[in-house]
């Protein structure tokens, strides 16, 4: 027990010390974890042989990550990716396998070994690449999307590769001491095997679609957060177990489950629940990669390992560049795609171990090659830095020097996020002579804007340093229009705390986010879809035969209603957020709002006091007789005067 | 409580040479509540309840506007159509405005001489504004003779704006003090002054 505590403490301490430092130096968290691993393993010798077993455990972080990635993608988006997935991904695996195998043949390896090596090195590191993409906000760039397609295809390709490897065995398979895998498909004939596999996939899809809702609903109603956490982990672990049983990649299975759940109402809850586990486990995984580096071997064969690692990376990068050309990735995207995927990956470790078990090559070569894989992973953060610091500025067509954090224009209005939403705000302001500073962490967007001669800057808005450079101290206003829901709230809170003089206008994703932004201190919040939806509703009324002016009034009445109940709903939301069991109250309030709205729609001002509807109510019938009689009664008095 | 409510209606204030300075003067006079209708209701979505409360809270109402086609700018007409409701301003129980007074303060492009039977405007200003006068009568308000600046487009160049603003300030202060503002003589029926200026 004490030992476990000590070890856990060492791992966590290393991470806590190294990662913030790496992040501050702009090296990214992955490199921080890797260095932390090297420090506690080979350098200080604080941890030793157990890294192997910890690594198996930590690989679950990759599984969780793919689940989260799946949550971001619904089935439709996945279907739209199919060409890229098969084209880019398939070609990458085939060409890289061929190229690496060719190199191995030149180095006098038998063809079976060469082919095995080709397949092993065709894999890239899903963990490092996706983590870096997310951290640097590159996931939605063209290059990032291409990279993701390739990684996903590789995860799928592992399955046939595991089937092919045994066929390449030269000698008798070594006795595999560590082989204790249970399997549902061992010893089944091919067709039955396929049926079981398909059945498992079907189980994940249908289970995700039809069973999760009652399950999570049941758990959520209990109002206990930890049970929800348990349920989420249970689901992911269960799927991983099922996939392992039928010989599929657990990461792939959970990815699929994520895609199925992408449209469910529990999506955000699941995301925020799983996120911390993913982060820690991935971090642990990177640490074990660092700790697993065999320094003695590395030093004795340093030149060879480095040479091989660099050779593999160059080959992979060249293949990727070729693919980028074929698939018309241009400019910075091309380089991002090529550099980010040039390393060997964690599946490489798995396949190496498996190949050794199958007796394709000996443990000496295996050990050497796992050093090569580890080293190439170690070098990857460097490539990301190369991309950010060297390639991006060069590729940028604009003549002025572009750095992720130099802003040469300070304006009274800072616009964070220049996607579909921020762009319109920006255009309106600029057209009226307002100077704006535009920030976005998605480089492709910034690049596009620069092409149309609009000044915009690349960088992560949540970074206080960047806000400072953008001139937040002297800014009058900050417009928050970034996609990242939590990020937007955090940004508003940060600016409200440190720069109270800045007016903050923020865009909300939905009602909950609206309240969260309000609470964080935004001066004015607009729901991103409210007004467009309202206009569409009005258009629908008109097309159903309502008079356009009447429809306009109905729209106005709806906004007024919303306003009238805003503070009440906000208070309720605050309560709900603090205790899940208040959800009932919030729902009741919402139903009340709907009822009030309905009532308003049928009411004239005369009957009750709804405003803005039927303000043009004619006076009651016969009112003129009344007025005339009043006039009559006035007259005699006038005569008396 | 301030006793004077000024409703200002001007849809293009950045081009205004007379009304806008008048509005600024009004803002500086204590006891005058100034409302910029086009600012409060840029989409013409007038809040009836709010406006009726404002009317109830003040004793003297001023409309400040440039004369558009012998009438008020659109928002002030919208305001009349919505706020002066049956049951509030007239008819059964509509006595909210009884005994209050109404003053139109306006700028007109045409010269004073054009506003008569012989001039190209053919009618006097008071006569042209008779719908407002009759409205005031029906809702039980005292209608004060309009306070107007004629030839408003050349007033600045001809040095007529400054004296006009001084008179305007005097009118406002008189209204705040509860007096009938300084009267000018005019044509028309006896006791019916044409304008205040």
mmCIF file with all atom_site columns, N, CA and C in Angstrom, chain A residues 502-549:
data_model
loop_
_atom_site.group_PDB
_atom_site.id
_atom_site.type_symbol
_atom_site.label_atom_id
_atom_site.label_alt_id
_atom_site.label_comp_id
_atom_site.label_asym_id
_atom_site.label_entity_id
_atom_site.label_seq_id
_atom_site.pdbx_PDB_ins_code
_atom_site.Cartn_x
_atom_site.Cartn_y
_atom_site.Cartn_z
_atom_site.occupancy
_atom_site.B_iso_or_equiv
_atom_site.pdbx_formal_charge
_atom_site.auth_seq_id
_atom_site.auth_comp_id
_atom_site.auth_asym_id
_atom_site.auth_atom_id
_atom_site.pdbx_PDB_model_num
ATOM 1   N N  . UNK A 1 502 ? -13.755 47.292 -18.922 1.00 0.00 ? 502 UNK A N  1
ATOM 2   C CA . UNK A 1 502 ? -14.068 46.821 -20.270 1.00 0.00 ? 502 UNK A CA 1
ATOM 3   C C  . UNK A 1 502 ? -15.508 46.318 -20.340 1.00 0.00 ? 502 UNK A C  1
ATOM 4   N N  . UNK A 1 503 ? -16.245 46.825 -21.329 1.00 0.00 ? 503 UNK A N  1
ATOM 5   C CA . UNK A 1 503 ? -17.606 46.316 -21.538 1.00 0.00 ? 503 UNK A CA 1
ATOM 6   C C  . UNK A 1 503 ? -17.502 44.964 -22.235 1.00 0.00 ? 503 UNK A C  1
ATOM 7   N N  . UNK A 1 504 ? -18.277 43.999 -21.755 1.00 0.00 ? 504 UNK A N  1
ATOM 8   C CA . UNK A 1 504 ? -18.196 42.659 -22.343 1.00 0.00 ? 504 UNK A CA 1
ATOM 9   C C  . UNK A 1 504 ? -19.518 42.274 -22.994 1.00 0.00 ? 504 UNK A C  1
ATOM 10  N N  . UNK A 1 505 ? -19.457 42.027 -24.302 1.00 0.00 ? 505 UNK A N  1
ATOM 11  C CA . UNK A 1 505 ? -20.620 41.500 -25.010 1.00 0.00 ? 505 UNK A CA 1
ATOM 12  C C  . UNK A 1 505 ? -20.305 40.054 -25.355 1.00 0.00 ? 505 UNK A C  1
ATOM 13  N N  . UNK A 1 506 ? -21.219 39.156 -25.031 1.00 0.00 ? 506 UNK A N  1
ATOM 14  C CA . UNK A 1 506 ? -20.898 37.748 -25.236 1.00 0.00 ? 506 UNK A CA 1
ATOM 15  C C  . UNK A 1 506 ? -22.009 37.011 -25.961 1.00 0.00 ? 506 UNK A C  1
ATOM 16  N N  . UNK A 1 507 ? -21.600 35.993 -26.683 1.00 0.00 ? 507 UNK A N  1
ATOM 17  C CA . UNK A 1 507 ? -22.554 35.179 -27.427 1.00 0.00 ? 507 UNK A CA 1
ATOM 18  C C  . UNK A 1 507 ? -22.710 33.849 -26.693 1.00 0.00 ? 507 UNK A C  1
ATOM 19  N N  . UNK A 1 508 ? -23.957 33.457 -26.466 1.00 0.00 ? 508 UNK A N  1
ATOM 20  C CA . UNK A 1 508 ? -24.222 32.233 -25.725 1.00 0.00 ? 508 UNK A CA 1
ATOM 21  C C  . UNK A 1 508 ? -24.623 31.111 -26.664 1.00 0.00 ? 508 UNK A C  1
ATOM 22  N N  . UNK A 1 509 ? -24.216 29.906 -26.289 1.00 0.00 ? 509 UNK A N  1
ATOM 23  C CA . UNK A 1 509 ? -24.557 28.739 -27.103 1.00 0.00 ? 509 UNK A CA 1
ATOM 24  C C  . UNK A 1 509 ? -26.015 28.332 -26.874 1.00 0.00 ? 509 UNK A C  1
ATOM 25  N N  . UNK A 1 510 ? -26.440 28.352 -25.627 1.00 0.00 ? 510 UNK A N  1
ATOM 26  C CA . UNK A 1 510 ? -27.822 27.982 -25.324 1.00 0.00 ? 510 UNK A CA 1
ATOM 27  C C  . UNK A 1 510 ? -28.235 28.683 -24.033 1.00 0.00 ? 510 UNK A C  1
ATOM 28  N N  . UNK A 1 511 ? -29.393 28.339 -23.517 1.00 0.00 ? 511 UNK A N  1
ATOM 29  C CA . UNK A 1 511 ? -29.933 29.016 -22.345 1.00 0.00 ? 511 UNK A CA 1
ATOM 30  C C  . UNK A 1 511 ? -29.001 28.899 -21.139 1.00 0.00 ? 511 UNK A C  1
ATOM 31  N N  . UNK A 1 512 ? -28.526 27.680 -20.897 1.00 0.00 ? 512 UNK A N  1
ATOM 32  C CA . UNK A 1 512 ? -27.641 27.470 -19.755 1.00 0.00 ? 512 UNK A CA 1
ATOM 33  C C  . UNK A 1 512 ? -26.387 28.323 -19.868 1.00 0.00 ? 512 UNK A C  1
ATOM 34  N N  . UNK A 1 513 ? -25.862 28.370 -21.077 1.00 0.00 ? 513 UNK A N  1
ATOM 35  C CA . UNK A 1 513 ? -24.653 29.161 -21.302 1.00 0.00 ? 513 UNK A CA 1
ATOM 36  C C  . UNK A 1 513 ? -24.950 30.653 -21.142 1.00 0.00 ? 513 UNK A C  1
ATOM 37  N N  . UNK A 1 514 ? -26.138 31.034 -21.565 1.00 0.00 ? 514 UNK A N  1
ATOM 38  C CA . UNK A 1 514 ? -26.587 32.427 -21.421 1.00 0.00 ? 514 UNK A CA 1
ATOM 39  C C  . UNK A 1 514 ? -26.492 32.839 -19.947 1.00 0.00 ? 514 UNK A C  1
ATOM 40  N N  . UNK A 1 515 ? -27.052 31.986 -19.092 1.00 0.00 ? 515 UNK A N  1
ATOM 41  C CA . UNK A 1 515 ? -27.027 32.294 -17.660 1.00 0.00 ? 515 UNK A CA 1
ATOM 42  C C  . UNK A 1 515 ? -25.602 32.260 -17.118 1.00 0.00 ? 515 UNK A C  1
ATOM 43  N N  . UNK A 1 516 ? -24.830 31.281 -17.597 1.00 0.00 ? 516 UNK A N  1
ATOM 44  C CA . UNK A 1 516 ? -23.461 31.159 -17.097 1.00 0.00 ? 516 UNK A CA 1
ATOM 45  C C  . UNK A 1 516 ? -22.659 32.418 -17.433 1.00 0.00 ? 516 UNK A C  1
ATOM 46  N N  . UNK A 1 517 ? -22.841 32.935 -18.647 1.00 0.00 ? 517 UNK A N  1
ATOM 47  C CA . UNK A 1 517 ? -22.126 34.143 -19.059 1.00 0.00 ? 517 UNK A CA 1
ATOM 48  C C  . UNK A 1 517 ? -22.590 35.345 -18.246 1.00 0.00 ? 517 UNK A C  1
ATOM 49  N N  . UNK A 1 518 ? -23.902 35.404 -18.006 1.00 0.00 ? 518 UNK A N  1
ATOM 50  C CA . UNK A 1 518 ? -24.439 36.490 -17.204 1.00 0.00 ? 518 UNK A CA 1
ATOM 51  C C  . UNK A 1 518 ? -23.792 36.460 -15.823 1.00 0.00 ? 518 UNK A C  1
ATOM 52  N N  . UNK A 1 519 ? -23.715 35.266 -15.279 1.00 0.00 ? 519 UNK A N  1
ATOM 53  C CA . UNK A 1 519 ? -23.158 35.118 -13.948 1.00 0.00 ? 519 UNK A CA 1
ATOM 54  C C  . UNK A 1 519 ? -21.669 35.456 -13.939 1.00 0.00 ? 519 UNK A C  1
ATOM 55  N N  . UNK A 1 520 ? -20.999 35.131 -15.043 1.00 0.00 ? 520 UNK A N  1
ATOM 56  C CA . UNK A 1 520 ? -19.562 35.413 -15.125 1.00 0.00 ? 520 UNK A CA 1
ATOM 57  C C  . UNK A 1 520 ? -19.293 36.907 -15.240 1.00 0.00 ? 520 UNK A C  1
ATOM 58  N N  . UNK A 1 521 ? -20.340 37.679 -15.532 1.00 0.00 ? 521 UNK A N  1
ATOM 59  C CA . UNK A 1 521 ? -20.178 39.127 -15.522 1.00 0.00 ? 521 UNK A CA 1
ATOM 60  C C  . UNK A 1 521 ? -20.243 39.808 -16.874 1.00 0.00 ? 521 UNK A C  1
ATOM 61  N N  . UNK A 1 522 ? -20.800 39.137 -17.876 1.00 0.00 ? 522 UNK A N  1
ATOM 62  C CA . UNK A 1 522 ? -20.956 39.797 -19.177 1.00 0.00 ? 522 UNK A CA 1
ATOM 63  C C  . UNK A 1 522 ? -22.011 40.891 -19.060 1.00 0.00 ? 522 UNK A C  1
ATOM 64  N N  . UNK A 1 523 ? -21.772 42.018 -19.770 1.00 0.00 ? 523 UNK A N  1
ATOM 65  C CA . UNK A 1 523 ? -22.727 43.121 -19.689 1.00 0.00 ? 523 UNK A CA 1
ATOM 66  C C  . UNK A 1 523 ? -23.954 42.873 -20.548 1.00 0.00 ? 523 UNK A C  1
ATOM 67  N N  . UNK A 1 524 ? -23.749 42.163 -21.613 1.00 0.00 ? 524 UNK A N  1
ATOM 68  C CA . UNK A 1 524 ? -24.858 41.917 -22.540 1.00 0.00 ? 524 UNK A CA 1
ATOM 69  C C  . UNK A 1 524 ? -24.604 40.571 -23.196 1.00 0.00 ? 524 UNK A C  1
ATOM 70  N N  . UNK A 1 525 ? -25.625 39.722 -23.179 1.00 0.00 ? 525 UNK A N  1
ATOM 71  C CA . UNK A 1 525 ? -25.470 38.388 -23.751 1.00 0.00 ? 525 UNK A CA 1
ATOM 72  C C  . UNK A 1 525 ? -26.560 38.176 -24.785 1.00 0.00 ? 525 UNK A C  1
ATOM 73  N N  . UNK A 1 526 ? -26.190 37.547 -25.876 1.00 0.00 ? 526 UNK A N  1
ATOM 74  C CA . UNK A 1 526 ? -27.209 37.188 -26.852 1.00 0.00 ? 526 UNK A CA 1
ATOM 75  C C  . UNK A 1 526 ? -27.063 35.707 -27.156 1.00 0.00 ? 526 UNK A C  1
ATOM 76  N N  . UNK A 1 527 ? -28.199 35.033 -27.260 1.00 0.00 ? 527 UNK A N  1
ATOM 77  C CA . UNK A 1 527 ? -28.161 33.623 -27.595 1.00 0.00 ? 527 UNK A CA 1
ATOM 78  C C  . UNK A 1 527 ? -27.945 33.494 -29.093 1.00 0.00 ? 527 UNK A C  1
ATOM 79  N N  . UNK A 1 528 ? -26.998 32.671 -29.470 1.00 0.00 ? 528 UNK A N  1
ATOM 80  C CA . UNK A 1 528 ? -26.558 32.684 -30.882 1.00 0.00 ? 528 UNK A CA 1
ATOM 81  C C  . UNK A 1 528 ? -27.655 32.314 -31.868 1.00 0.00 ? 528 UNK A C  1
ATOM 82  N N  . UNK A 1 529 ? -28.663 31.596 -31.398 1.00 0.00 ? 529 UNK A N  1
ATOM 83  C CA . UNK A 1 529 ? -29.665 31.148 -32.354 1.00 0.00 ? 529 UNK A CA 1
ATOM 84  C C  . UNK A 1 529 ? -31.017 31.813 -32.146 1.00 0.00 ? 529 UNK A C  1
ATOM 85  N N  . UNK A 1 530 ? -31.167 32.576 -31.059 1.00 0.00 ? 530 UNK A N  1
ATOM 86  C CA . UNK A 1 530 ? -32.489 33.059 -30.696 1.00 0.00 ? 530 UNK A CA 1
ATOM 87  C C  . UNK A 1 530 ? -33.125 33.903 -31.793 1.00 0.00 ? 530 UNK A C  1
ATOM 88  N N  . UNK A 1 531 ? -32.403 34.911 -32.263 1.00 0.00 ? 531 UNK A N  1
ATOM 89  C CA . UNK A 1 531 ? -33.037 35.844 -33.191 1.00 0.00 ? 531 UNK A CA 1
ATOM 90  C C  . UNK A 1 531 ? -33.243 35.257 -34.575 1.00 0.00 ? 531 UNK A C  1
ATOM 91  N N  . UNK A 1 532 ? -32.323 34.421 -35.011 1.00 0.00 ? 532 UNK A N  1
ATOM 92  C CA . UNK A 1 532 ? -32.546 33.799 -36.319 1.00 0.00 ? 532 UNK A CA 1
ATOM 93  C C  . UNK A 1 532 ? -33.721 32.832 -36.237 1.00 0.00 ? 532 UNK A C  1
ATOM 94  N N  . UNK A 1 533 ? -33.829 32.128 -35.104 1.00 0.00 ? 533 UNK A N  1
ATOM 95  C CA . UNK A 1 533 ? -34.953 31.205 -34.953 1.00 0.00 ? 533 UNK A CA 1
ATOM 96  C C  . UNK A 1 533 ? -36.268 31.976 -34.853 1.00 0.00 ? 533 UNK A C  1
ATOM 97  N N  . UNK A 1 534 ? -36.218 33.101 -34.142 1.00 0.00 ? 534 UNK A N  1
ATOM 98  C CA . UNK A 1 534 ? -37.407 33.940 -34.004 1.00 0.00 ? 534 UNK A CA 1
ATOM 99  C C  . UNK A 1 534 ? -37.867 34.421 -35.373 1.00 0.00 ? 534 UNK A C  1
ATOM 100 N N  . UNK A 1 535 ? -36.904 34.860 -36.186 1.00 0.00 ? 535 UNK A N  1
ATOM 101 C CA . UNK A 1 535 ? -37.259 35.322 -37.533 1.00 0.00 ? 535 UNK A CA 1
ATOM 102 C C  . UNK A 1 535 ? -37.852 34.199 -38.350 1.00 0.00 ? 535 UNK A C  1
ATOM 103 N N  . UNK A 1 536 ? -37.300 33.016 -38.188 1.00 0.00 ? 536 UNK A N  1
ATOM 104 C CA . UNK A 1 536 ? -37.834 31.902 -38.952 1.00 0.00 ? 536 UNK A CA 1
ATOM 105 C C  . UNK A 1 536 ? -39.247 31.575 -38.484 1.00 0.00 ? 536 UNK A C  1
ATOM 106 N N  . UNK A 1 537 ? -39.468 31.627 -37.174 1.00 0.00 ? 537 UNK A N  1
ATOM 107 C CA . UNK A 1 537 ? -40.808 31.398 -36.657 1.00 0.00 ? 537 UNK A CA 1
ATOM 108 C C  . UNK A 1 537 ? -41.795 32.403 -37.227 1.00 0.00 ? 537 UNK A C  1
ATOM 109 N N  . UNK A 1 538 ? -41.372 33.666 -37.286 1.00 0.00 ? 538 UNK A N  1
ATOM 110 C CA . UNK A 1 538 ? -42.229 34.714 -37.844 1.00 0.00 ? 538 UNK A CA 1
ATOM 111 C C  . UNK A 1 538 ? -42.547 34.436 -39.303 1.00 0.00 ? 538 UNK A C  1
ATOM 112 N N  . UNK A 1 539 ? -41.505 34.037 -40.036 1.00 0.00 ? 539 UNK A N  1
ATOM 113 C CA . UNK A 1 539 ? -41.696 33.707 -41.455 1.00 0.00 ? 539 UNK A CA 1
ATOM 114 C C  . UNK A 1 539 ? -42.702 32.564 -41.599 1.00 0.00 ? 539 UNK A C  1
ATOM 115 N N  . UNK A 1 540 ? -42.600 31.591 -40.695 1.00 0.00 ? 540 UNK A N  1
ATOM 116 C CA . UNK A 1 540 ? -43.528 30.454 -40.748 1.00 0.00 ? 540 UNK A CA 1
ATOM 117 C C  . UNK A 1 540 ? -44.964 30.927 -40.542 1.00 0.00 ? 540 UNK A C  1
ATOM 118 N N  . UNK A 1 541 ? -45.155 31.828 -39.547 1.00 0.00 ? 541 UNK A N  1
ATOM 119 C CA . UNK A 1 541 ? -46.499 32.357 -39.298 1.00 0.00 ? 541 UNK A CA 1
ATOM 120 C C  . UNK A 1 541 ? -47.036 33.059 -40.536 1.00 0.00 ? 541 UNK A C  1
ATOM 121 N N  . UNK A 1 542 ? -46.173 33.850 -41.175 1.00 0.00 ? 542 UNK A N  1
ATOM 122 C CA . UNK A 1 542 ? -46.605 34.595 -42.363 1.00 0.00 ? 542 UNK A CA 1
ATOM 123 C C  . UNK A 1 542 ? -47.017 33.631 -43.468 1.00 0.00 ? 542 UNK A C  1
ATOM 124 N N  . UNK A 1 543 ? -46.206 32.620 -43.677 1.00 0.00 ? 543 UNK A N  1
ATOM 125 C CA . UNK A 1 543 ? -46.530 31.674 -44.742 1.00 0.00 ? 543 UNK A CA 1
ATOM 126 C C  . UNK A 1 543 ? -47.755 30.835 -44.429 1.00 0.00 ? 543 UNK A C  1
ATOM 127 N N  . UNK A 1 544 ? -48.086 30.776 -43.127 1.00 0.00 ? 544 UNK A N  1
ATOM 128 C CA . UNK A 1 544 ? -49.317 30.057 -42.768 1.00 0.00 ? 544 UNK A CA 1
ATOM 129 C C  . UNK A 1 544 ? -50.528 30.975 -42.859 1.00 0.00 ? 544 UNK A C  1
ATOM 130 N N  . UNK A 1 545 ? -50.292 32.195 -43.325 1.00 0.00 ? 545 UNK A N  1
ATOM 131 C CA . UNK A 1 545 ? -51.430 33.076 -43.580 1.00 0.00 ? 545 UNK A CA 1
ATOM 132 C C  . UNK A 1 545 ? -51.592 34.232 -42.609 1.00 0.00 ? 545 UNK A C  1
ATOM 133 N N  . UNK A 1 546 ? -50.707 34.351 -41.629 1.00 0.00 ? 546 UNK A N  1
ATOM 134 C CA . UNK A 1 546 ? -50.837 35.491 -40.724 1.00 0.00 ? 546 UNK A CA 1
ATOM 135 C C  . UNK A 1 546 ? -50.334 36.751 -41.427 1.00 0.00 ? 546 UNK A C  1
ATOM 136 N N  . UNK A 1 547 ? -50.947 37.876 -41.118 1.00 0.00 ? 547 UNK A N  1
ATOM 137 C CA . UNK A 1 547 ? -50.504 39.136 -41.697 1.00 0.00 ? 547 UNK A CA 1
ATOM 138 C C  . UNK A 1 547 ? -49.089 39.449 -41.208 1.00 0.00 ? 547 UNK A C  1
ATOM 139 N N  . UNK A 1 548 ? -48.210 39.882 -42.099 1.00 0.00 ? 548 UNK A N  1
ATOM 140 C CA . UNK A 1 548 ? -46.809 40.108 -41.700 1.00 0.00 ? 548 UNK A CA 1
ATOM 141 C C  . UNK A 1 548 ? -46.656 41.025 -40.488 1.00 0.00 ? 548 UNK A C  1
ATOM 142 N N  . UNK A 1 549 ? -47.486 42.053 -40.409 1.00 0.00 ? 549 UNK A N  1
ATOM 143 C CA . UNK A 1 549 ? -47.341 42.975 -39.287 1.00 0.00 ? 549 UNK A CA 1
ATOM 144 C C  . UNK A 1 549 ? -47.776 42.310 -37.980 1.00 0.00 ? 549 UNK A C  1
#
